């Protein structure tokens, strides 16, 4: 059974691996393991990484109810609370040294959003009201410091003066605004609204969905644009397949929580189109390509893209009833099992496979972006969506 295999991967592989990275001396979780499985205990600790690990253990506990998982979540939470939050200026730093001292004090909206996501998950798992208060404080700070009349700004100095956006710009451009940051602000705010039912957070979600619908989504090409100038004009011909399939199900999750039939009817059509278009252009029957820049496809398999595609296609199947999406999810899971999961003792998933399915050497197993958020979440979503009444009879 598909669900049983995913549960086993979560319980027997992903969870134990990340538990082993708990730093009981300096707090948080170790920040770097190279391709050859050398753990660097004095490597810096990315705040995104530690937020995502805290989110992961909180969600693991909510499904498995093992107190060790809650303890791991609390360990991550305490590191965020005590070390990563700037007590003077507010918000979270970008990167800490291994002892928990800030070494990159950039305040990035993307990073603030993941702190909210982690704090809300920890609040939901533990009932710790302090975590929700911290999340709401960061929300207020984003809305005050990180927005303009058009949408969400990106990078700031420690005291929230605008700076250039190298951290979330790629492909040779310098973006003033990005689809990626907007998506994950939406994700964080959706969780904050879920646990708080705050009307001001709900209002912000509607604004983000309006930007997504009218500025980010390109109906002619049935894709999202990726990098923008200040007023959300696209500045590069780039189709990010992984972000499109991730957006399809994350926006659907937001709509589910909002319970507003009017906006749901409108945006449902967009998320269906994103799912179908990526199925056509990115899925080759076994794996899911990374992106297409100026007509040139990058067919390499990135760990997070494969995981998000599994969830996105299951979501597409559940929305439309079209079994081709379920078949695609099952094929992707077979590819992940065979190629992407690292069978070496003491490892987790490879970062990247080439188009022949071979691991790309040199890509680390753990680094500031390589975390249990995508593959762990894939496991959670498969378990949640395919439980009794939602497809438990499906064999794989």
mmCIF file of C-alpha atoms in Angstrom:
data_model
loop_
_atom_site.group_PDB
_atom_site.id
_atom_site.type_symbol
_atom_site.label_atom_id
_atom_site.label_comp_id
_atom_site.label_asym_id
_atom_site.label_seq_id
_atom_site.Cartn_x
_atom_site.Cartn_y
_atom_site.Cartn_z
ATOM 1 C CA UNK A 1 0.000 0.000 0.000
ATOM 2 C CA UNK A 2 1.137 3.481 -0.912
ATOM 3 C CA UNK A 3 0.179 4.909 2.487
ATOM 4 C CA UNK A 4 1.993 2.149 4.376
ATOM 5 C CA UNK A 5 5.175 2.722 2.409
ATOM 6 C CA UNK A 6 5.023 6.466 3.037
ATOM 7 C CA UNK A 7 4.376 5.936 6.754
ATOM 8 C CA UNK A 8 7.381 3.640 6.919
ATOM 9 C CA UNK A 9 9.585 6.196 5.175
ATOM 10 C CA UNK A 10 8.498 8.862 7.645
ATOM 11 C CA UNK A 11 8.793 6.751 10.794
ATOM 12 C CA UNK A 12 11.823 4.634 9.971
ATOM 13 C CA UNK A 13 13.926 7.030 7.922
ATOM 14 C CA UNK A 14 13.072 10.743 7.845
ATOM 15 C CA UNK A 15 12.207 11.203 11.528
ATOM 16 C CA UNK A 16 15.222 9.278 12.909
ATOM 17 C CA UNK A 17 17.578 11.122 10.570
ATOM 18 C CA UNK A 18 16.490 14.575 11.700
ATOM 19 C CA UNK A 19 16.341 13.517 15.329
ATOM 20 C CA UNK A 20 20.028 12.626 15.024
ATOM 21 C CA UNK A 21 20.823 16.254 14.097
ATOM 22 C CA UNK A 22 19.570 17.689 17.399
ATOM 23 C CA UNK A 23 22.285 19.821 18.990
ATOM 24 C CA UNK A 24 21.953 19.292 22.724
ATOM 25 C CA UNK A 25 24.942 21.513 23.507
ATOM 26 C CA UNK A 26 24.193 24.743 21.645
ATOM 27 C CA UNK A 27 20.518 24.402 20.759
ATOM 28 C CA UNK A 28 18.702 23.984 17.494
ATOM 29 C CA UNK A 29 19.741 21.492 14.850
ATOM 30 C CA UNK A 30 23.071 20.983 13.121
ATOM 31 C CA UNK A 31 23.224 22.934 9.890
ATOM 32 C CA UNK A 32 25.343 20.994 7.425
ATOM 33 C CA UNK A 33 26.094 17.445 6.263
ATOM 34 C CA UNK A 34 28.023 17.038 3.039
ATOM 35 C CA UNK A 35 27.420 14.565 0.233
ATOM 36 C CA UNK A 36 29.833 12.092 1.832
ATOM 37 C CA UNK A 37 27.785 12.178 5.073
ATOM 38 C CA UNK A 38 30.307 14.192 7.082
ATOM 39 C CA UNK A 39 28.411 16.156 9.738
ATOM 40 C CA UNK A 40 29.811 19.622 10.483
ATOM 41 C CA UNK A 41 28.790 20.313 14.068
ATOM 42 C CA UNK A 42 30.271 23.821 13.974
ATOM 43 C CA UNK A 43 28.525 24.804 10.744
ATOM 44 C CA UNK A 44 26.215 27.798 10.805
ATOM 45 C CA UNK A 45 22.510 27.242 11.463
ATOM 46 C CA UNK A 46 20.101 28.662 8.936
ATOM 47 C CA UNK A 47 16.956 30.064 10.508
ATOM 48 C CA UNK A 48 14.839 28.751 7.633
ATOM 49 C CA UNK A 49 16.258 25.279 8.284
ATOM 50 C CA UNK A 50 15.513 25.445 12.002
ATOM 51 C CA UNK A 51 12.020 26.862 11.411
ATOM 52 C CA UNK A 52 11.233 24.050 9.006
ATOM 53 C CA UNK A 53 12.586 21.396 11.371
ATOM 54 C CA UNK A 54 10.451 22.833 14.195
ATOM 55 C CA UNK A 55 7.427 22.752 11.876
ATOM 56 C CA UNK A 56 8.260 19.169 10.892
ATOM 57 C CA UNK A 57 8.507 17.783 14.413
ATOM 58 C CA UNK A 58 5.375 19.652 15.496
ATOM 59 C CA UNK A 59 3.410 18.083 12.662
ATOM 60 C CA UNK A 60 4.977 14.681 13.250
ATOM 61 C CA UNK A 61 3.808 14.824 16.858
ATOM 62 C CA UNK A 62 0.270 15.821 15.857
ATOM 63 C CA UNK A 63 -0.010 12.677 13.744
ATOM 64 C CA UNK A 64 2.042 10.147 15.714
ATOM 65 C CA UNK A 65 1.629 11.410 19.320
ATOM 66 C CA UNK A 66 5.070 10.282 20.431
ATOM 67 C CA UNK A 67 6.309 12.571 23.210
ATOM 68 C CA UNK A 68 9.863 12.402 21.830
ATOM 69 C CA UNK A 69 8.594 14.230 18.752
ATOM 70 C CA UNK A 70 7.049 16.981 20.845
ATOM 71 C CA UNK A 71 10.348 17.299 22.715
ATOM 72 C CA UNK A 72 12.166 17.722 19.388
ATOM 73 C CA UNK A 73 9.641 20.353 18.356
ATOM 74 C CA UNK A 74 10.127 22.188 21.638
ATOM 75 C CA UNK A 75 13.905 22.044 21.181
ATOM 76 C CA UNK A 76 13.539 23.800 17.829
ATOM 77 C CA UNK A 77 11.017 26.267 19.218
ATOM 78 C CA UNK A 78 13.278 27.284 22.086
ATOM 79 C CA UNK A 79 16.149 27.924 19.674
ATOM 80 C CA UNK A 80 13.913 30.126 17.517
ATOM 81 C CA UNK A 81 12.500 31.961 20.516
ATOM 82 C CA UNK A 82 15.732 32.474 22.434
ATOM 83 C CA UNK A 83 18.319 32.877 19.675
ATOM 84 C CA UNK A 84 16.780 33.644 16.277
ATOM 85 C CA UNK A 85 14.292 36.381 17.154
ATOM 86 C CA UNK A 86 15.768 39.873 17.270
ATOM 87 C CA UNK A 87 14.635 41.247 20.614
ATOM 88 C CA UNK A 88 15.485 44.831 19.636
ATOM 89 C CA UNK A 89 14.184 45.212 16.076
ATOM 90 C CA UNK A 90 11.765 42.316 15.837
ATOM 91 C CA UNK A 91 11.599 39.476 13.358
ATOM 92 C CA UNK A 92 14.054 36.638 12.830
ATOM 93 C CA UNK A 93 17.613 36.791 11.562
ATOM 94 C CA UNK A 94 18.727 34.906 8.441
ATOM 95 C CA UNK A 95 21.576 32.819 9.873
ATOM 96 C CA UNK A 96 23.185 31.979 13.205
ATOM 97 C CA UNK A 97 26.581 30.528 14.048
ATOM 98 C CA UNK A 98 26.668 27.094 15.613
ATOM 99 C CA UNK A 99 26.353 28.605 19.089
ATOM 100 C CA UNK A 100 23.279 30.609 18.182
ATOM 101 C CA UNK A 101 24.821 34.056 17.612
ATOM 102 C CA UNK A 102 23.593 36.000 14.568
ATOM 103 C CA UNK A 103 26.094 36.055 11.696
ATOM 104 C CA UNK A 104 23.721 37.195 8.916
ATOM 105 C CA UNK A 105 21.263 39.739 10.288
ATOM 106 C CA UNK A 106 19.306 40.147 7.067
ATOM 107 C CA UNK A 107 15.582 40.365 7.700
ATOM 108 C CA UNK A 108 13.875 38.632 4.786
ATOM 109 C CA UNK A 109 10.111 38.429 4.401
ATOM 110 C CA UNK A 110 10.411 34.823 3.224
ATOM 111 C CA UNK A 111 12.220 33.916 6.428
ATOM 112 C CA UNK A 112 9.669 35.732 8.603
ATOM 113 C CA UNK A 113 6.927 33.726 6.914
ATOM 114 C CA UNK A 114 8.573 30.417 7.773
ATOM 115 C CA UNK A 115 8.997 31.490 11.367
ATOM 116 C CA UNK A 116 5.235 32.108 11.486
ATOM 117 C CA UNK A 117 4.626 28.695 9.915
ATOM 118 C CA UNK A 118 6.808 26.988 12.540
ATOM 119 C CA UNK A 119 5.417 28.924 15.498
ATOM 120 C CA UNK A 120 1.822 28.177 14.487
ATOM 121 C CA UNK A 121 2.601 24.476 14.120
ATOM 122 C CA UNK A 122 4.266 24.399 17.521
ATOM 123 C CA UNK A 123 1.297 26.209 19.070
ATOM 124 C CA UNK A 124 -1.078 23.708 17.475
ATOM 125 C CA UNK A 125 0.984 20.776 18.736
ATOM 126 C CA UNK A 126 1.711 22.034 22.244
ATOM 127 C CA UNK A 127 -0.926 24.612 23.114
ATOM 128 C CA UNK A 128 1.893 27.014 24.049
ATOM 129 C CA UNK A 129 0.244 30.445 23.752
ATOM 130 C CA UNK A 130 3.595 32.207 23.704
ATOM 131 C CA UNK A 131 4.300 30.643 20.304
ATOM 132 C CA UNK A 132 1.077 32.052 18.854
ATOM 133 C CA UNK A 133 1.846 35.481 20.323
ATOM 134 C CA UNK A 134 5.280 35.444 18.694
ATOM 135 C CA UNK A 135 3.749 34.425 15.367
ATOM 136 C CA UNK A 136 1.248 37.275 15.543
ATOM 137 C CA UNK A 137 4.028 39.725 16.402
ATOM 138 C CA UNK A 138 5.933 38.699 13.268
ATOM 139 C CA UNK A 139 2.747 38.996 11.201
ATOM 140 C CA UNK A 140 2.256 42.569 12.444
ATOM 141 C CA UNK A 141 5.878 43.345 11.650
ATOM 142 C CA UNK A 142 5.598 42.001 8.083
ATOM 143 C CA UNK A 143 2.478 44.052 7.453
ATOM 144 C CA UNK A 144 4.105 47.202 8.872
ATOM 145 C CA UNK A 145 7.634 46.902 7.498
ATOM 146 C CA UNK A 146 7.596 44.534 4.529
ATOM 147 C CA UNK A 147 4.762 45.758 2.304
ATOM 148 C CA UNK A 148 4.143 48.581 -0.125
ATOM 149 C CA UNK A 149 1.053 49.571 -2.081
ATOM 150 C CA UNK A 150 1.627 46.747 -4.594
ATOM 151 C CA UNK A 151 2.441 43.784 -2.385
ATOM 152 C CA UNK A 152 5.221 42.176 -0.363
ATOM 153 C CA UNK A 153 8.781 43.446 -0.347
ATOM 154 C CA UNK A 154 11.689 41.073 0.168
ATOM 155 C CA UNK A 155 15.029 41.866 1.804
ATOM 156 C CA UNK A 156 15.907 44.269 4.604
ATOM 157 C CA UNK A 157 18.747 45.193 6.922
ATOM 158 C CA UNK A 158 18.573 44.256 10.583
ATOM 159 C CA UNK A 159 16.495 47.372 11.318
ATOM 160 C CA UNK A 160 14.243 46.962 8.279
ATOM 161 C CA UNK A 161 15.813 49.289 5.756
ATOM 162 C CA UNK A 162 15.384 47.876 2.202
ATOM 163 C CA UNK A 163 18.353 46.095 0.623
ATOM 164 C CA UNK A 164 18.966 44.101 -2.559
ATOM 165 C CA UNK A 165 17.360 40.694 -2.859
ATOM 166 C CA UNK A 166 20.228 38.313 -3.670
ATOM 167 C CA UNK A 167 18.867 35.629 -1.348
ATOM 168 C CA UNK A 168 15.658 34.982 -3.297
ATOM 169 C CA UNK A 169 16.837 36.004 -6.772
ATOM 170 C CA UNK A 170 18.233 33.445 -9.212
ATOM 171 C CA UNK A 171 18.645 32.846 -12.935
ATOM 172 C CA UNK A 172 20.766 35.948 -13.406
ATOM 173 C CA UNK A 173 18.161 38.525 -12.385
ATOM 174 C CA UNK A 174 17.728 40.730 -9.325
ATOM 175 C CA UNK A 175 14.055 40.685 -8.373
ATOM 176 C CA UNK A 176 12.317 43.312 -6.292
ATOM 177 C CA UNK A 177 9.444 40.916 -5.703
ATOM 178 C CA UNK A 178 9.126 37.138 -6.132
ATOM 179 C CA UNK A 179 6.406 34.568 -6.514
ATOM 180 C CA UNK A 180 8.245 32.359 -4.040
ATOM 181 C CA UNK A 181 8.097 34.828 -1.162
ATOM 182 C CA UNK A 182 4.447 35.657 -1.860
ATOM 183 C CA UNK A 183 3.556 31.946 -1.863
ATOM 184 C CA UNK A 184 5.176 31.263 1.481
ATOM 185 C CA UNK A 185 3.752 34.367 3.117
ATOM 186 C CA UNK A 186 0.381 32.981 2.050
ATOM 187 C CA UNK A 187 1.308 29.607 3.512
ATOM 188 C CA UNK A 188 2.358 31.095 6.842
ATOM 189 C CA UNK A 189 -0.680 33.369 7.029
ATOM 190 C CA UNK A 190 -3.012 30.475 6.210
ATOM 191 C CA UNK A 191 -1.715 28.552 9.205
ATOM 192 C CA UNK A 192 -1.899 31.659 11.384
ATOM 193 C CA UNK A 193 -5.515 32.219 10.388
ATOM 194 C CA UNK A 194 -6.324 28.557 10.969
ATOM 195 C CA UNK A 195 -5.143 28.670 14.582
ATOM 196 C CA UNK A 196 -6.128 32.265 15.447
ATOM 197 C CA UNK A 197 -9.201 33.056 13.313
ATOM 198 C CA UNK A 198 -7.873 36.634 13.220
ATOM 199 C CA UNK A 199 -9.847 38.896 10.894
ATOM 200 C CA UNK A 200 -6.809 41.046 10.096
ATOM 201 C CA UNK A 201 -4.873 37.956 8.992
ATOM 202 C CA UNK A 202 -7.847 36.889 6.882
ATOM 203 C CA UNK A 203 -7.880 40.305 5.193
ATOM 204 C CA UNK A 204 -4.182 39.942 4.362
ATOM 205 C CA UNK A 205 -4.830 36.504 2.835
ATOM 206 C CA UNK A 206 -7.451 37.991 0.508
ATOM 207 C CA UNK A 207 -4.947 40.623 -0.607
ATOM 208 C CA UNK A 208 -2.328 37.972 -1.372
ATOM 209 C CA UNK A 209 -4.832 35.890 -3.331
ATOM 210 C CA UNK A 210 -5.749 38.979 -5.349
ATOM 211 C CA UNK A 211 -2.069 39.556 -6.219
ATOM 212 C CA UNK A 212 -1.715 35.881 -7.127
ATOM 213 C CA UNK A 213 -4.786 35.937 -9.358
ATOM 214 C CA UNK A 214 -4.180 39.258 -11.099
ATOM 215 C CA UNK A 215 -0.400 39.748 -11.100
ATOM 216 C CA UNK A 216 1.458 36.468 -10.606
ATOM 217 C CA UNK A 217 -0.672 34.018 -12.599
ATOM 218 C CA UNK A 218 -0.265 34.212 -16.378
ATOM 219 C CA UNK A 219 -3.517 32.878 -17.907
ATOM 220 C CA UNK A 220 -2.129 32.870 -21.451
ATOM 221 C CA UNK A 221 0.749 30.552 -20.497
ATOM 222 C CA UNK A 222 -1.102 28.776 -17.646
ATOM 223 C CA UNK A 223 1.803 29.337 -15.295
ATOM 224 C CA UNK A 224 2.985 31.660 -12.582
ATOM 225 C CA UNK A 225 5.576 34.257 -13.360
ATOM 226 C CA UNK A 226 8.541 34.003 -11.009
ATOM 227 C CA UNK A 227 10.599 37.203 -10.690
ATOM 228 C CA UNK A 228 9.175 40.718 -10.811
ATOM 229 C CA UNK A 229 9.942 44.406 -10.606
ATOM 230 C CA UNK A 230 8.343 46.593 -7.953
ATOM 231 C CA UNK A 231 4.872 46.594 -9.548
ATOM 232 C CA UNK A 232 4.784 42.859 -10.394
ATOM 233 C CA UNK A 233 5.893 43.073 -14.001
ATOM 234 C CA UNK A 234 7.680 39.831 -14.891
ATOM 235 C CA UNK A 235 11.393 40.282 -15.631
ATOM 236 C CA UNK A 236 12.315 36.832 -17.008
ATOM 237 C CA UNK A 237 10.828 34.068 -19.157
ATOM 238 C CA UNK A 238 10.902 31.316 -16.556
ATOM 239 C CA UNK A 239 8.486 28.489 -15.738
ATOM 240 C CA UNK A 240 9.165 27.003 -12.303
ATOM 241 C CA UNK A 241 7.406 23.651 -12.530
ATOM 242 C CA UNK A 242 7.970 22.764 -8.882
ATOM 243 C CA UNK A 243 6.554 26.014 -7.565
ATOM 244 C CA UNK A 244 3.513 25.740 -9.835
ATOM 245 C CA UNK A 245 2.496 22.294 -8.611
ATOM 246 C CA UNK A 246 3.232 23.332 -5.022
ATOM 247 C CA UNK A 247 1.156 26.487 -5.438
ATOM 248 C CA UNK A 248 -1.772 24.513 -6.844
ATOM 249 C CA UNK A 249 -2.320 22.543 -3.668
ATOM 250 C CA UNK A 250 -1.232 25.257 -1.212
ATOM 251 C CA UNK A 251 -3.744 27.731 -2.658
ATOM 252 C CA UNK A 252 -6.393 25.015 -2.518
ATOM 253 C CA UNK A 253 -5.520 24.504 1.156
ATOM 254 C CA UNK A 254 -5.990 28.232 1.785
ATOM 255 C CA UNK A 255 -9.359 28.173 0.030
ATOM 256 C CA UNK A 256 -10.421 25.189 2.120
ATOM 257 C CA UNK A 257 -9.622 27.086 5.320
ATOM 258 C CA UNK A 258 -11.248 30.344 4.163
ATOM 259 C CA UNK A 259 -14.560 28.628 3.295
ATOM 260 C CA UNK A 260 -15.529 31.350 0.809
ATOM 261 C CA UNK A 261 -17.315 29.835 -2.179
ATOM 262 C CA UNK A 262 -17.026 32.933 -4.364
ATOM 263 C CA UNK A 263 -13.234 33.176 -4.337
ATOM 264 C CA UNK A 264 -12.940 29.388 -4.288
ATOM 265 C CA UNK A 265 -14.864 29.109 -7.551
ATOM 266 C CA UNK A 266 -12.554 31.623 -9.226
ATOM 267 C CA UNK A 267 -9.236 30.337 -7.985
ATOM 268 C CA UNK A 268 -10.144 26.670 -8.348
ATOM 269 C CA UNK A 269 -9.920 27.150 -12.091
ATOM 270 C CA UNK A 270 -6.393 28.526 -11.789
ATOM 271 C CA UNK A 271 -5.169 25.715 -9.540
ATOM 272 C CA UNK A 272 -6.674 23.154 -11.914
ATOM 273 C CA UNK A 273 -4.843 24.797 -14.819
ATOM 274 C CA UNK A 274 -1.548 24.837 -12.933
ATOM 275 C CA UNK A 275 -1.904 21.138 -12.159
ATOM 276 C CA UNK A 276 -2.816 20.177 -15.706
ATOM 277 C CA UNK A 277 -0.140 22.327 -17.343
ATOM 278 C CA UNK A 278 2.658 20.919 -15.185
ATOM 279 C CA UNK A 279 1.352 17.416 -15.848
ATOM 280 C CA UNK A 280 1.687 18.119 -19.576
ATOM 281 C CA UNK A 281 5.068 19.839 -19.628
ATOM 282 C CA UNK A 282 6.998 18.674 -16.543
ATOM 283 C CA UNK A 283 5.988 15.059 -15.874
ATOM 284 C CA UNK A 284 7.677 12.503 -18.125
ATOM 285 C CA UNK A 285 5.928 9.418 -16.800
ATOM 286 C CA UNK A 286 8.375 8.775 -13.977
ATOM 287 C CA UNK A 287 9.890 12.040 -12.679
ATOM 288 C CA UNK A 288 9.085 15.750 -12.615
ATOM 289 C CA UNK A 289 11.392 18.299 -14.255
ATOM 290 C CA UNK A 290 12.686 21.332 -12.395
ATOM 291 C CA UNK A 291 12.026 24.369 -14.586
ATOM 292 C CA UNK A 292 12.126 25.852 -18.067
ATOM 293 C CA UNK A 293 14.085 29.063 -18.722
ATOM 294 C CA UNK A 294 13.657 30.767 -22.103
ATOM 295 C CA UNK A 295 12.442 27.510 -23.619
ATOM 296 C CA UNK A 296 15.271 25.364 -22.238
ATOM 297 C CA UNK A 297 14.076 22.648 -19.855
ATOM 298 C CA UNK A 298 16.090 21.638 -16.810
ATOM 299 C CA UNK A 299 15.133 17.988 -16.520
ATOM 300 C CA UNK A 300 17.073 17.281 -13.342
ATOM 301 C CA UNK A 301 15.137 15.938 -10.362
ATOM 302 C CA UNK A 302 15.295 18.145 -7.266
ATOM 303 C CA UNK A 303 14.231 16.461 -4.032
ATOM 304 C CA UNK A 304 11.635 19.053 -3.067
ATOM 305 C CA UNK A 305 10.102 19.235 -6.529
ATOM 306 C CA UNK A 306 9.420 15.483 -6.615
ATOM 307 C CA UNK A 307 7.837 15.604 -3.149
ATOM 308 C CA UNK A 308 5.589 18.564 -3.982
ATOM 309 C CA UNK A 309 4.542 16.962 -7.259
ATOM 310 C CA UNK A 310 3.308 13.868 -5.402
ATOM 311 C CA UNK A 311 1.083 16.043 -3.208
ATOM 312 C CA UNK A 312 -0.015 18.274 -6.066
ATOM 313 C CA UNK A 313 -1.106 15.361 -8.226
ATOM 314 C CA UNK A 314 -2.972 13.664 -5.382
ATOM 315 C CA UNK A 315 -4.714 16.981 -4.807
ATOM 316 C CA UNK A 316 -5.533 17.199 -8.521
ATOM 317 C CA UNK A 317 -6.989 13.687 -8.489
ATOM 318 C CA UNK A 318 -9.116 14.419 -5.430
ATOM 319 C CA UNK A 319 -10.407 17.656 -6.982
ATOM 320 C CA UNK A 320 -11.171 16.379 -10.466
ATOM 321 C CA UNK A 321 -11.523 12.613 -10.120
ATOM 322 C CA UNK A 322 -9.081 12.210 -13.012
ATOM 323 C CA UNK A 323 -7.124 9.061 -12.213
ATOM 324 C CA UNK A 324 -4.173 10.104 -14.397
ATOM 325 C CA UNK A 325 -3.076 12.400 -11.577
ATOM 326 C CA UNK A 326 -3.154 9.581 -9.051
ATOM 327 C CA UNK A 327 -1.189 7.392 -11.457
ATOM 328 C CA UNK A 328 1.363 10.203 -11.774
ATOM 329 C CA UNK A 329 1.713 10.477 -7.983
ATOM 330 C CA UNK A 330 2.241 6.719 -7.708
ATOM 331 C CA UNK A 331 4.837 6.768 -10.504
ATOM 332 C CA UNK A 332 6.675 9.615 -8.789
ATOM 333 C CA UNK A 333 6.671 7.714 -5.513
ATOM 334 C CA UNK A 334 8.192 4.698 -7.266
ATOM 335 C CA UNK A 335 10.910 6.977 -8.668
ATOM 336 C CA UNK A 336 11.541 8.510 -5.245
ATOM 337 C CA UNK A 337 11.812 5.051 -3.637
ATOM 338 C CA UNK A 338 14.152 3.743 -6.297
ATOM 339 C CA UNK A 339 16.353 6.761 -6.981
ATOM 340 C CA UNK A 340 15.932 9.706 -4.626
ATOM 341 C CA UNK A 341 15.931 8.078 -1.203
ATOM 342 C CA UNK A 342 19.573 7.626 -0.227
ATOM 343 C CA UNK A 343 20.111 4.022 0.879
ATOM 344 C CA UNK A 344 23.412 4.781 2.604
ATOM 345 C CA UNK A 345 23.404 4.322 6.359
ATOM 346 C CA UNK A 346 23.030 7.641 8.153
ATOM 347 C CA UNK A 347 21.638 9.564 5.192
ATOM 348 C CA UNK A 348 18.223 10.801 4.065
ATOM 349 C CA UNK A 349 17.256 11.896 0.506
ATOM 350 C CA UNK A 350 19.640 13.088 -2.185
ATOM 351 C CA UNK A 351 19.448 16.777 -3.030
ATOM 352 C CA UNK A 352 19.552 16.320 -6.817
ATOM 353 C CA UNK A 353 19.489 13.626 -9.504
ATOM 354 C CA UNK A 354 20.575 14.112 -13.107
ATOM 355 C CA UNK A 355 18.293 13.263 -16.012
ATOM 356 C CA UNK A 356 19.468 9.635 -15.908
ATOM 357 C CA UNK A 357 18.491 9.387 -12.240
ATOM 358 C CA UNK A 358 22.026 9.442 -10.850
ATOM 359 C CA UNK A 359 22.834 11.434 -7.700
ATOM 360 C CA UNK A 360 24.702 14.659 -8.385
ATOM 361 C CA UNK A 361 27.793 14.412 -6.203
ATOM 362 C CA UNK A 362 28.727 17.406 -4.131
ATOM 363 C CA UNK A 363 25.176 18.394 -3.274
ATOM 364 C CA UNK A 364 24.840 18.242 0.532
ATOM 365 C CA UNK A 365 22.367 16.104 2.447
ATOM 366 C CA UNK A 366 21.740 18.920 4.946
ATOM 367 C CA UNK A 367 22.213 22.659 4.358
ATOM 368 C CA UNK A 368 20.172 25.809 4.994
ATOM 369 C CA UNK A 369 17.583 24.863 2.339
ATOM 370 C CA UNK A 370 17.779 21.042 2.556
ATOM 371 C CA UNK A 371 15.354 20.067 5.262
ATOM 372 C CA UNK A 372 12.450 17.714 6.129
ATOM 373 C CA UNK A 373 9.787 20.260 5.214
ATOM 374 C CA UNK A 374 9.002 19.069 1.677
ATOM 375 C CA UNK A 375 9.483 15.314 1.957
ATOM 376 C CA UNK A 376 8.095 15.208 5.497
ATOM 377 C CA UNK A 377 5.074 17.186 4.396
ATOM 378 C CA UNK A 378 4.576 14.841 1.461
ATOM 379 C CA UNK A 379 4.322 12.002 3.976
ATOM 380 C CA UNK A 380 1.845 13.930 6.132
ATOM 381 C CA UNK A 381 -0.324 14.829 3.148
ATOM 382 C CA UNK A 382 -0.386 11.299 1.751
ATOM 383 C CA UNK A 383 -1.303 9.942 5.186
ATOM 384 C CA UNK A 384 -4.004 12.580 5.721
ATOM 385 C CA UNK A 385 -5.523 12.485 2.250
ATOM 386 C CA UNK A 386 -5.566 8.723 1.680
ATOM 387 C CA UNK A 387 -6.943 7.674 5.049
ATOM 388 C CA UNK A 388 -10.326 5.985 5.356
ATOM 389 C CA UNK A 389 -12.892 7.720 3.217
ATOM 390 C CA UNK A 390 -10.269 9.389 1.046
ATOM 391 C CA UNK A 391 -8.810 6.450 -0.838
ATOM 392 C CA UNK A 392 -7.616 3.924 1.702
ATOM 393 C CA UNK A 393 -8.328 1.082 -0.710
ATOM 394 C CA UNK A 394 -5.681 2.309 -3.153
ATOM 395 C CA UNK A 395 -2.863 -0.167 -3.661
ATOM 396 C CA UNK A 396 0.597 0.660 -4.921
#
